[in-house]
Tab-separated table of N, CA and C and ligand atoms in Angstrom:
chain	number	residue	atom	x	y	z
A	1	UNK	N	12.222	42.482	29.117
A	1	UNK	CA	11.051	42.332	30.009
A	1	UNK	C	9.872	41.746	29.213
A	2	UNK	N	9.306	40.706	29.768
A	2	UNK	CA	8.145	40.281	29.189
A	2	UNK	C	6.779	40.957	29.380
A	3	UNK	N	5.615	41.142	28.424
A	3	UNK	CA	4.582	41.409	28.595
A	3	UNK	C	3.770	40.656	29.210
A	4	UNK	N	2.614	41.097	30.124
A	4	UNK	CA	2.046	40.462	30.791
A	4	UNK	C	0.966	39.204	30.404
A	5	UNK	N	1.070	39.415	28.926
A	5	UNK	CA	0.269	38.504	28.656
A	5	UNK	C	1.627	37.508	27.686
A	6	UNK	N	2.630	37.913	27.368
A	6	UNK	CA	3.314	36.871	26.963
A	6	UNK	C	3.796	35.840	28.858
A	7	UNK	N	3.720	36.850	29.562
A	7	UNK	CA	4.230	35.512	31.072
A	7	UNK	C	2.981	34.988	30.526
A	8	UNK	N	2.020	35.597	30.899
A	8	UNK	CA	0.628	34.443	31.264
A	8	UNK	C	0.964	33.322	30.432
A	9	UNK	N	1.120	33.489	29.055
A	9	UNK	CA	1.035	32.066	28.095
A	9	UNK	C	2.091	31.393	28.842
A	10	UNK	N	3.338	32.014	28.787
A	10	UNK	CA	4.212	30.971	29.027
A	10	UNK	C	4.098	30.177	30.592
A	11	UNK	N	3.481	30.794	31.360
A	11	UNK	CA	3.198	30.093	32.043
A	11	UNK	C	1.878	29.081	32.047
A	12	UNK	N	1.391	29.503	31.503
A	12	UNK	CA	0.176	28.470	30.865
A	12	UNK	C	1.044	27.133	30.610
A	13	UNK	N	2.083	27.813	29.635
A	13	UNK	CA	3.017	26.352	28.775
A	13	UNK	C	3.796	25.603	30.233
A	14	UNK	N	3.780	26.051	30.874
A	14	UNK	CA	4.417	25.476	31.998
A	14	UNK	C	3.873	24.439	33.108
A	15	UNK	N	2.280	24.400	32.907
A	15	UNK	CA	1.509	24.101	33.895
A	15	UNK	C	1.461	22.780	32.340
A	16	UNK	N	1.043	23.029	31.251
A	16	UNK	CA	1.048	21.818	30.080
A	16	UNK	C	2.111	21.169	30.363
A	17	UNK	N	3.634	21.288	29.949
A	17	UNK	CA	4.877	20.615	30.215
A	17	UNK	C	4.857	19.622	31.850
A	18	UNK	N	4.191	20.199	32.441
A	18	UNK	CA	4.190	19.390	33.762
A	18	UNK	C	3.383	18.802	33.964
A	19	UNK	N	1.838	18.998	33.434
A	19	UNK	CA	1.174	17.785	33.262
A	19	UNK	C	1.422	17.009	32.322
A	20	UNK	N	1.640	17.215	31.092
A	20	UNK	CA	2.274	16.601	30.378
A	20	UNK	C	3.435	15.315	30.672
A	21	UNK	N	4.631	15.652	31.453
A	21	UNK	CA	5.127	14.833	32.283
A	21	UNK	C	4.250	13.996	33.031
A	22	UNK	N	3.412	14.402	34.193
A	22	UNK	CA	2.647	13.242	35.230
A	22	UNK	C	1.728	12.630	34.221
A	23	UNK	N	1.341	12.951	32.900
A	23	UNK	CA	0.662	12.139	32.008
A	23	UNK	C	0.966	10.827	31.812
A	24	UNK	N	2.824	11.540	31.109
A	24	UNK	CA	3.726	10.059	30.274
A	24	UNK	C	4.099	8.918	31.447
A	25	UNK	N	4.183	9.717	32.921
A	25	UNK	CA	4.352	8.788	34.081
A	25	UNK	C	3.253	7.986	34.322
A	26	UNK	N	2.096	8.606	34.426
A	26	UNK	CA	0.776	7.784	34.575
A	26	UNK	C	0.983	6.507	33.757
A	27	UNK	N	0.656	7.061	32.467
A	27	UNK	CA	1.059	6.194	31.182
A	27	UNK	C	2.015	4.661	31.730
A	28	UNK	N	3.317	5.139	31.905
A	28	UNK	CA	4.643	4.803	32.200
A	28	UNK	C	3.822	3.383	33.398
A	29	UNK	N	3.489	3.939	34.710
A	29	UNK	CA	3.039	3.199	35.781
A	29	UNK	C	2.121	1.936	35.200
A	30	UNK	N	0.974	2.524	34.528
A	30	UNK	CA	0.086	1.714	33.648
A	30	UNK	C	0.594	0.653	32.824
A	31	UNK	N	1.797	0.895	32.164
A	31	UNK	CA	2.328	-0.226	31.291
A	31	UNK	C	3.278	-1.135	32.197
A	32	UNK	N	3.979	-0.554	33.188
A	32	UNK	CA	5.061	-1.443	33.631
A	32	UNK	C	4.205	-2.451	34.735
A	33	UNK	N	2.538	-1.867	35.278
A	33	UNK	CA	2.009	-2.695	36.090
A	33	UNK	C	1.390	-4.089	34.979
A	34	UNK	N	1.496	-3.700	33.619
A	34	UNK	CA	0.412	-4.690	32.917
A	34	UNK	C	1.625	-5.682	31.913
A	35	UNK	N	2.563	-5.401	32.364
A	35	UNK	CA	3.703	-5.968	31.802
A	35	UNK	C	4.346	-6.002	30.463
A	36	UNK	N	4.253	-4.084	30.350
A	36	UNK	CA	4.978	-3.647	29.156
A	36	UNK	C	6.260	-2.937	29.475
A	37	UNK	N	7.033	-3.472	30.059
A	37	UNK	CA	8.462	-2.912	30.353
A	37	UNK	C	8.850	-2.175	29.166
A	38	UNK	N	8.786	-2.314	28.216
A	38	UNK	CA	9.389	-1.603	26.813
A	38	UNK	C	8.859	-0.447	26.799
A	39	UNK	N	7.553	-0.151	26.855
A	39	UNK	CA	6.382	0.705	26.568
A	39	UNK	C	6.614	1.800	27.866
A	40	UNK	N	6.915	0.917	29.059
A	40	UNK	CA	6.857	1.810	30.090
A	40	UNK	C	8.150	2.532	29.988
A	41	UNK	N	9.375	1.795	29.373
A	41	UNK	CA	10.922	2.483	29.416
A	41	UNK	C	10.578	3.841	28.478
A	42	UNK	N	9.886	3.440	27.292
A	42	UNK	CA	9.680	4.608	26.396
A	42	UNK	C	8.862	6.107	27.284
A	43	UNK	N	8.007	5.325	27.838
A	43	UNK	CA	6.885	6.376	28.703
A	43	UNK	C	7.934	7.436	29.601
A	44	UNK	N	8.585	6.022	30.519
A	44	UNK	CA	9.477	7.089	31.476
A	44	UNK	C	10.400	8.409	31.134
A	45	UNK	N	10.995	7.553	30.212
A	45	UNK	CA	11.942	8.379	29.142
A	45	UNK	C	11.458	10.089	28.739
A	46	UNK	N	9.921	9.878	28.012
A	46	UNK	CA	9.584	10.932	27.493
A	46	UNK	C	8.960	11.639	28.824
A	47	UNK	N	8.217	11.355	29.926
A	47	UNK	CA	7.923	12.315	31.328
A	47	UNK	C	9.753	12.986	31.650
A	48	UNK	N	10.577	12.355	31.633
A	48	UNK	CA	11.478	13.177	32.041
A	48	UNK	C	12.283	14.346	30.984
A	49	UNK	N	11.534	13.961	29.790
A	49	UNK	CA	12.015	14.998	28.559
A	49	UNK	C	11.015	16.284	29.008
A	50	UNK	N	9.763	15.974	28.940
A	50	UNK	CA	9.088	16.764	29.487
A	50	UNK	C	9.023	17.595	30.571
A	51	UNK	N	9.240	17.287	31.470
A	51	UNK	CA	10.083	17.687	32.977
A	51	UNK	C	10.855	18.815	32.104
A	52	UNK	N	12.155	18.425	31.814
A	52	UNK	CA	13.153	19.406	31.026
A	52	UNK	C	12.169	20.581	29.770
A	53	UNK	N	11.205	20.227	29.350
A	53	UNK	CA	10.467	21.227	29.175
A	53	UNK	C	9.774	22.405	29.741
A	54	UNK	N	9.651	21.546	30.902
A	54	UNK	CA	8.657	22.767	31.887
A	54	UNK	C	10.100	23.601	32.312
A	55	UNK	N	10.980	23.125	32.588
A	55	UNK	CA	12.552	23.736	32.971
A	55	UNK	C	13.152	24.638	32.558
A	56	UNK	N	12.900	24.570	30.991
A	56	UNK	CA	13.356	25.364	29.592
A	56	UNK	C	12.240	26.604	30.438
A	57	UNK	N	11.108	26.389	30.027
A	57	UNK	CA	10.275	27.636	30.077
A	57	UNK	C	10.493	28.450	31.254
A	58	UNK	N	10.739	27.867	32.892
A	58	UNK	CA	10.474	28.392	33.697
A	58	UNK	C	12.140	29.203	33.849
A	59	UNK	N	13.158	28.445	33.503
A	59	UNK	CA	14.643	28.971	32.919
A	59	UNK	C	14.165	30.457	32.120
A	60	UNK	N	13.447	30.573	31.492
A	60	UNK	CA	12.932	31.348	30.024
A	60	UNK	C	12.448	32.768	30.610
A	61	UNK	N	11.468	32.279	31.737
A	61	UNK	CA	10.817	33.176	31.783
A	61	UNK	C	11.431	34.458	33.132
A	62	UNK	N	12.042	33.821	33.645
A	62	UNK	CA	13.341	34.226	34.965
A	62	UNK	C	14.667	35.286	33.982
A	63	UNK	N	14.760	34.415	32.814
A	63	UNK	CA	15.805	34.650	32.166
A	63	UNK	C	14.911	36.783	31.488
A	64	UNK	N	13.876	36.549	31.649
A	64	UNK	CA	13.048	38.174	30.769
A	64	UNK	C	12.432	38.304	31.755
A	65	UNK	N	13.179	38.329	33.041
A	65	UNK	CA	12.694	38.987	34.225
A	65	UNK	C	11.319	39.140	34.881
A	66	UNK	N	10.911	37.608	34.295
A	66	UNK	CA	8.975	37.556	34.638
A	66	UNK	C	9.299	36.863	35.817
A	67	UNK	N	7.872	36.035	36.139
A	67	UNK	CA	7.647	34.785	37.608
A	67	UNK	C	6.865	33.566	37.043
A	68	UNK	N	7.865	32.882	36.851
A	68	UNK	CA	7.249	31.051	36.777
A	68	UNK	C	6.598	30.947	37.985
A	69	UNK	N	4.972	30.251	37.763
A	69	UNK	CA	4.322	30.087	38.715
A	69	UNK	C	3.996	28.838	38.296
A	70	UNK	N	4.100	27.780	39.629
A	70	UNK	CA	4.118	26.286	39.636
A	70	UNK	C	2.636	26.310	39.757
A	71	UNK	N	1.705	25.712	38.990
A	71	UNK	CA	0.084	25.019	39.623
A	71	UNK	C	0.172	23.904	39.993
A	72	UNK	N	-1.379	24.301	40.179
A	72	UNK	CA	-1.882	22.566	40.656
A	72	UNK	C	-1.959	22.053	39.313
A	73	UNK	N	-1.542	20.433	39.444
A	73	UNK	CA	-2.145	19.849	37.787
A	73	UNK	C	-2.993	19.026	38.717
A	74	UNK	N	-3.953	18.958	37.533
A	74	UNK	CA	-5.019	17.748	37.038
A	74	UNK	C	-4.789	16.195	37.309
A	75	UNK	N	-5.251	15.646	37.511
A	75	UNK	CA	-4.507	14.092	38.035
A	75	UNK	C	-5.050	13.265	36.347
A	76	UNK	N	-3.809	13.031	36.120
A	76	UNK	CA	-3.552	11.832	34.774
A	76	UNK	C	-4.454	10.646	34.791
A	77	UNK	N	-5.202	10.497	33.933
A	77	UNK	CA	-6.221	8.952	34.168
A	77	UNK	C	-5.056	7.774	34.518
A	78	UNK	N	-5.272	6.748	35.433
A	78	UNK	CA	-4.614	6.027	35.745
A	78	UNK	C	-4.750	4.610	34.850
A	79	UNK	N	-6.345	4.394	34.151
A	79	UNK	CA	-5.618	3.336	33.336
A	79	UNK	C	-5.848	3.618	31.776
A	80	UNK	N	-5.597	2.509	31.195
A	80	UNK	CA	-5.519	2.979	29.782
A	80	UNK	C	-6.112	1.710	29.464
A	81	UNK	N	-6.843	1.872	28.447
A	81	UNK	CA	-7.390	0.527	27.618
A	81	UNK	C	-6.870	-0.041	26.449
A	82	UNK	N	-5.653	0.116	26.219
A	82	UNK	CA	-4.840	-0.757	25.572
A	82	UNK	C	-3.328	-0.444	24.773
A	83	UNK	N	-2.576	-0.748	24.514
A	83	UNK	CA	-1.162	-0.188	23.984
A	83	UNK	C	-1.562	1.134	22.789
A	84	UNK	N	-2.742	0.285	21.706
A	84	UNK	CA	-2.885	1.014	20.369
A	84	UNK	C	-3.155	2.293	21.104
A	85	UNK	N	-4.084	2.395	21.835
A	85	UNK	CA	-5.289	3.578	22.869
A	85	UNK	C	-4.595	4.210	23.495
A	86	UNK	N	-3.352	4.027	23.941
A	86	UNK	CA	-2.607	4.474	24.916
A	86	UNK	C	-1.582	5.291	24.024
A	87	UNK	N	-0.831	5.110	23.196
A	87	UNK	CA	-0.259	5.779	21.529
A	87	UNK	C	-1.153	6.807	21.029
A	88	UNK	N	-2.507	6.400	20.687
A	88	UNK	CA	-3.585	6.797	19.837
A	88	UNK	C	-3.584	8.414	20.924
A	89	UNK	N	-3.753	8.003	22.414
A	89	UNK	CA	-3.244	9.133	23.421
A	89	UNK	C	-2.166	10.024	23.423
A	90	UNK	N	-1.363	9.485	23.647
A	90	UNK	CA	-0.407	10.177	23.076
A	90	UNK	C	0.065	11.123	22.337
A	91	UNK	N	-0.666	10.708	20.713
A	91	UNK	CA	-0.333	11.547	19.873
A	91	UNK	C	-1.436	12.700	19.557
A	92	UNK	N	-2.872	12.242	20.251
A	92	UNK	CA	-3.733	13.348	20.794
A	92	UNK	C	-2.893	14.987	21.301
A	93	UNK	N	-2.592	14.235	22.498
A	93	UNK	CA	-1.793	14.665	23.534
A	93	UNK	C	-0.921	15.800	22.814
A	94	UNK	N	0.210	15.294	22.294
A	94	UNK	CA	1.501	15.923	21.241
A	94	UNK	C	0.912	17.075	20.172
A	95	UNK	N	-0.281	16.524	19.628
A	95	UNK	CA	-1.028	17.367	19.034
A	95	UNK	C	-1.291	18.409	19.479
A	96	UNK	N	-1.928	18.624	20.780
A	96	UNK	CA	-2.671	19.592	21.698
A	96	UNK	C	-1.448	20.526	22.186
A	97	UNK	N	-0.443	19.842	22.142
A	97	UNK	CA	0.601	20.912	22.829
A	97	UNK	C	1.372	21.401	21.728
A	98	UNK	N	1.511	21.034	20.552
A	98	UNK	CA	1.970	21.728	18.958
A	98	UNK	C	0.728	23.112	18.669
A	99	UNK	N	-0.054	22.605	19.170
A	99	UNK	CA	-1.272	23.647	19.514
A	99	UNK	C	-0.929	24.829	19.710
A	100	UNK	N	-0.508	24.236	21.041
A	100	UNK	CA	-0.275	25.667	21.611
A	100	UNK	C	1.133	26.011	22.038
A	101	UNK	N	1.664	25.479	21.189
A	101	UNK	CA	3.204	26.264	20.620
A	101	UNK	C	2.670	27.181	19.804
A	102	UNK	N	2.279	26.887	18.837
A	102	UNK	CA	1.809	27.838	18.072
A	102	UNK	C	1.038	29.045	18.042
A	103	UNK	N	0.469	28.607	19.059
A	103	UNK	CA	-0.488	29.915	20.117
A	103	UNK	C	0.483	30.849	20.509
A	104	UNK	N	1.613	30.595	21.316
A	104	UNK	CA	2.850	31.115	21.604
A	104	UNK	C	3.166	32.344	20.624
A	105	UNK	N	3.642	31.454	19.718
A	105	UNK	CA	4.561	31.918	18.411
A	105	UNK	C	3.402	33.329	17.822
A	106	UNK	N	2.231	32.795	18.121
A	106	UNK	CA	1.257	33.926	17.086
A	106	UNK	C	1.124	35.388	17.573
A	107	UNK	N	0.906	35.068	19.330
A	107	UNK	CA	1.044	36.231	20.311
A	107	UNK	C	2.651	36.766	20.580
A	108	UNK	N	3.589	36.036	20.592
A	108	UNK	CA	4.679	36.913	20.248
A	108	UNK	C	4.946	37.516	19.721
A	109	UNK	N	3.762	37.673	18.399
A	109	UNK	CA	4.039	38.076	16.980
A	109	UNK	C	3.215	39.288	17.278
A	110	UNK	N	2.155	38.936	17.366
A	110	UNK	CA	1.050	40.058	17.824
A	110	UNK	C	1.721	41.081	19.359
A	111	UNK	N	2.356	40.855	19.879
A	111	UNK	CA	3.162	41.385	20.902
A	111	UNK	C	4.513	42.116	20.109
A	112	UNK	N	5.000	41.714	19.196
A	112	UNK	CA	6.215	42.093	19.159
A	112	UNK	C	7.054	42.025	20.046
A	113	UNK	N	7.021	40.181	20.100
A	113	UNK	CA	8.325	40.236	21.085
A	113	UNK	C	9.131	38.892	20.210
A	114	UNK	N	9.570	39.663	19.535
A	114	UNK	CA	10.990	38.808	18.505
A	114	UNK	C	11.401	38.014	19.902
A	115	UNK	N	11.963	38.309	20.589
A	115	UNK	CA	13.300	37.599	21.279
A	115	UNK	C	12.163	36.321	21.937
A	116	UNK	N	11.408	36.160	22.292
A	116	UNK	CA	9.969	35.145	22.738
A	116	UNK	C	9.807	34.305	21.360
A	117	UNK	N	9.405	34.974	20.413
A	117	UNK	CA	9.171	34.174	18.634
A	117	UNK	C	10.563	33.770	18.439
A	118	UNK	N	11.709	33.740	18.419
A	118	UNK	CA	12.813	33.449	17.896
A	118	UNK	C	12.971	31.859	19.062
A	119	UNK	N	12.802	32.436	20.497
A	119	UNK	CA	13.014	31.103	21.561
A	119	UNK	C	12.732	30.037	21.606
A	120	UNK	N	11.363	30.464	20.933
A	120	UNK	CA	9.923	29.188	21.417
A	120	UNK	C	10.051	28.489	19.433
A	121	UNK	N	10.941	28.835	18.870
A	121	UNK	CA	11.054	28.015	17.582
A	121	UNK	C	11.654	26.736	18.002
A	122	UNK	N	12.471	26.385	19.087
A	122	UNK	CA	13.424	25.671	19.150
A	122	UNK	C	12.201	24.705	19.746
A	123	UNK	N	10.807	24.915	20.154
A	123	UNK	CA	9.558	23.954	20.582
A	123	UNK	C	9.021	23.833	19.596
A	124	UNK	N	8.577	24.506	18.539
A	124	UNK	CA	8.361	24.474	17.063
A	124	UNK	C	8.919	22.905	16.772
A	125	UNK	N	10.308	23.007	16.493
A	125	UNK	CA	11.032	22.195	15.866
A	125	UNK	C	10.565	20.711	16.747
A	126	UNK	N	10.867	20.920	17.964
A	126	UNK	CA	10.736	19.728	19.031
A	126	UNK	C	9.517	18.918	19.383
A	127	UNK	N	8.233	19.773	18.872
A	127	UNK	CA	7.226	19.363	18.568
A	127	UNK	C	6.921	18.247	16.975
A	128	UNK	N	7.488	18.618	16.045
A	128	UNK	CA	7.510	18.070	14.823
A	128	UNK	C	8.253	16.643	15.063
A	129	UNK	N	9.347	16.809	15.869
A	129	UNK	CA	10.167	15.767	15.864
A	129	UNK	C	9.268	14.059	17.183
A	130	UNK	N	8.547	15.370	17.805
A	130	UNK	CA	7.671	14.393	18.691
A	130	UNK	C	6.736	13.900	17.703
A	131	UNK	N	5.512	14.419	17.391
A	131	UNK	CA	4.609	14.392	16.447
A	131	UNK	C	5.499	12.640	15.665
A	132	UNK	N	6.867	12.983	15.090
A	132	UNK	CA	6.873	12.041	13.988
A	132	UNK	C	7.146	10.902	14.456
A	133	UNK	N	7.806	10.848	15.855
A	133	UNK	CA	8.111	9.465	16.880
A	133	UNK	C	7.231	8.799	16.806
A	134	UNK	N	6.243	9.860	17.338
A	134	UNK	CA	4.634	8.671	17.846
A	134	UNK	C	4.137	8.229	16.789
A	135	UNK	N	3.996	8.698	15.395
A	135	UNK	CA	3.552	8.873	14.280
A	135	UNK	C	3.927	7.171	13.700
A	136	UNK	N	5.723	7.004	14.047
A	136	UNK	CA	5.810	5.986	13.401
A	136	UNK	C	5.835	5.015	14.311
A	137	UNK	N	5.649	4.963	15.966
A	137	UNK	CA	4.816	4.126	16.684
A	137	UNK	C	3.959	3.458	16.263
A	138	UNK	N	3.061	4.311	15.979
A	138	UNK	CA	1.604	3.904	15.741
A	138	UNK	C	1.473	2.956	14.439
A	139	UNK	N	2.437	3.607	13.106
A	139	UNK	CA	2.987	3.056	11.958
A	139	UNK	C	3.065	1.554	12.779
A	140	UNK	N	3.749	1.402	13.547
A	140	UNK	CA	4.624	0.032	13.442
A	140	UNK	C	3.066	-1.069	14.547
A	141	UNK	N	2.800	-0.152	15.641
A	141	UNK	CA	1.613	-1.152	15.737
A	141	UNK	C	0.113	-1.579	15.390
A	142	UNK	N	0.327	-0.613	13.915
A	142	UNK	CA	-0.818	-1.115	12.924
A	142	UNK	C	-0.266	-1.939	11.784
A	143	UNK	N	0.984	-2.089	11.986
A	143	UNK	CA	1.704	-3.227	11.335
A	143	UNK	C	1.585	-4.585	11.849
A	144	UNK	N	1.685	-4.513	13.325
A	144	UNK	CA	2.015	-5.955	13.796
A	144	UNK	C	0.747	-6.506	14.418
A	145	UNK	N	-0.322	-5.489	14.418
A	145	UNK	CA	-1.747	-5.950	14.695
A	145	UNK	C	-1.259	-6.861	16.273
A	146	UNK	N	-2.428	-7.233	16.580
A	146	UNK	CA	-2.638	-7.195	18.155
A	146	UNK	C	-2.386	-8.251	19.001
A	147	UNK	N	-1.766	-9.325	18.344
A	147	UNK	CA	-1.229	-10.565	19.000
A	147	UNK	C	0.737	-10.648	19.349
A	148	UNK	N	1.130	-9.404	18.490
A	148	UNK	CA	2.866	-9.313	18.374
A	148	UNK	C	2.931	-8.131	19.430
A	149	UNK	N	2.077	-7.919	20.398
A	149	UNK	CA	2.769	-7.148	21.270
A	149	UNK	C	3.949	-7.754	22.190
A	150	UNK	N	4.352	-8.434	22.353
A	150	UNK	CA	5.241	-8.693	22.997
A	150	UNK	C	6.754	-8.097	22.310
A	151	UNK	N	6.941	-8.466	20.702
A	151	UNK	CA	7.784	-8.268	20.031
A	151	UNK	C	7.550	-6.705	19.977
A	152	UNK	N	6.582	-5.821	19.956
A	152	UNK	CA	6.262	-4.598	20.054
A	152	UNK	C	7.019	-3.562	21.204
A	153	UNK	N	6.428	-4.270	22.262
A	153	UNK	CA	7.425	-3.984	23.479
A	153	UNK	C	9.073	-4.155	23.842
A	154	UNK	N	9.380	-4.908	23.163
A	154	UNK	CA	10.767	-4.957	22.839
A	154	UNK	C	11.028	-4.403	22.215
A	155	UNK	N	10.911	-4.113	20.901
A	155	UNK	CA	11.374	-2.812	19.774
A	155	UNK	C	10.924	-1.691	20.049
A	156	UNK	N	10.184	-1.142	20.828
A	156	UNK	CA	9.490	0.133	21.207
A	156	UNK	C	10.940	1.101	22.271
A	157	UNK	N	11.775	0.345	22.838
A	157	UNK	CA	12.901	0.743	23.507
A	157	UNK	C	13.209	1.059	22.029
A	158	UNK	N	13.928	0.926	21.502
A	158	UNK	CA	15.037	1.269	20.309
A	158	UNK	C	14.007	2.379	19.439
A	159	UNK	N	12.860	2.655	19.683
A	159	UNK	CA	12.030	3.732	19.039
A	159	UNK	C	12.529	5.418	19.715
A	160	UNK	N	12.956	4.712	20.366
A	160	UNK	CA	13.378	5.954	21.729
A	160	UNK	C	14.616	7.438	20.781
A	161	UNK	N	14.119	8.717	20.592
A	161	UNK	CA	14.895	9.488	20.194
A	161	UNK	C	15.869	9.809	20.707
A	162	UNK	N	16.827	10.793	19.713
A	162	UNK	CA	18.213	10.560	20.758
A	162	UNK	C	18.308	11.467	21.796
A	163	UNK	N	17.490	12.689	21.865
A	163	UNK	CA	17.012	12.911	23.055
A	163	UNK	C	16.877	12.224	24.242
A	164	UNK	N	15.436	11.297	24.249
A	164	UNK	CA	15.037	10.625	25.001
A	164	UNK	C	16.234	9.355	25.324
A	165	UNK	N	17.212	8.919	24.806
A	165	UNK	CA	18.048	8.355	25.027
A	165	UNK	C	18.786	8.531	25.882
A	166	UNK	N	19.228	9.695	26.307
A	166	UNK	CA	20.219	10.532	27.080
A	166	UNK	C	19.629	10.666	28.662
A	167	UNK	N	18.279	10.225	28.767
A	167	UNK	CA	17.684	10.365	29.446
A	167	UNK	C	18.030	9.105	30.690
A	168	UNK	N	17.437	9.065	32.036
A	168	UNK	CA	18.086	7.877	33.117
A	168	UNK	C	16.985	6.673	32.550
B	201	OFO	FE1	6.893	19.096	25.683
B	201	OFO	O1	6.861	18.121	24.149
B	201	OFO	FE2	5.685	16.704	24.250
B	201	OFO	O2	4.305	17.481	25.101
């Protein structure tokens, strides 16, 4: 059985994971209208990893006999001012939610609820591995500076983890 303040977080994490998703879609819409098909395949890719995040938790929290509660989200800015800005977002973004994984992990701890701290490692890990995607995104389009986006958008598909690969 979960404590009432370990549901609350995790449902907190649940209402993040799902905006989080309508974010990378926003994102996603934004690039494929401005004619970054690559950028937008990557975008789509990661909203539906995310999706499967909010899934995990609400799976999670059913599974220790709590109540996943769906909110309202926030509506995603619809445009973006440029590929770098839109990354540079991103990894804001990734940041903020490694955040509060860790927020998680600290109150499980302070709760004593091992079986919650042992779960939410496997977001630990999945966070680091996000963090380093975007990381070497960003690597590669402060490499090719601002006239090789085209070639950017084409290699930005094959940036895609093998996660996000598996994905439609
Ligand atoms: Fe759910 O991992 Fe990114 O935000």
């Amino acid at each position: 059985m979960l404590t009432k303040k370990i549901e609350s977080i995790l449902n907190e994490q649940i209402t993040k994971e799902a905006y989080s998703s309508n974010l990378y879609l926003a994102m996603a819409t934004w690039a494929e209208a401005n004619g970054y098909g690559g950028v937008a395949e990557w975008l789509y890719a990661q909203a539906e990893e995310e999706r499967l995040h909010m899934l995990k938790f609400i799976h999670y929290v059913h599974e220790r006999g709590g109540h996943a509660i769906i909110a309202a989200l926030d509506q995603p800015p619809k445009d973006q001012q440029g590929i770098k800005e839109l990354f540079a977002a991103v990894m804001k973004h990734e940041q903020y939610i490694s955040q509060s994984i860790n927020e998680i992990v600290g109150l499980a701890m302070e709760e004593r609820d091992f079986t919650t701290q042992s779960w939410v490692q496997w977001f630990v890990n999945e966070q680091i591995e996000e963090e380093a995607s975007v990381s070497a995104i960003i690597d590669k389009l402060n490499l090719l500076g601002e006239h090789n986006m085209y070639l950017f958008d084409r290699d930005v598909i094959g940036m895609r983890r093998p996660s996000q690969q598996t994905q439609p």
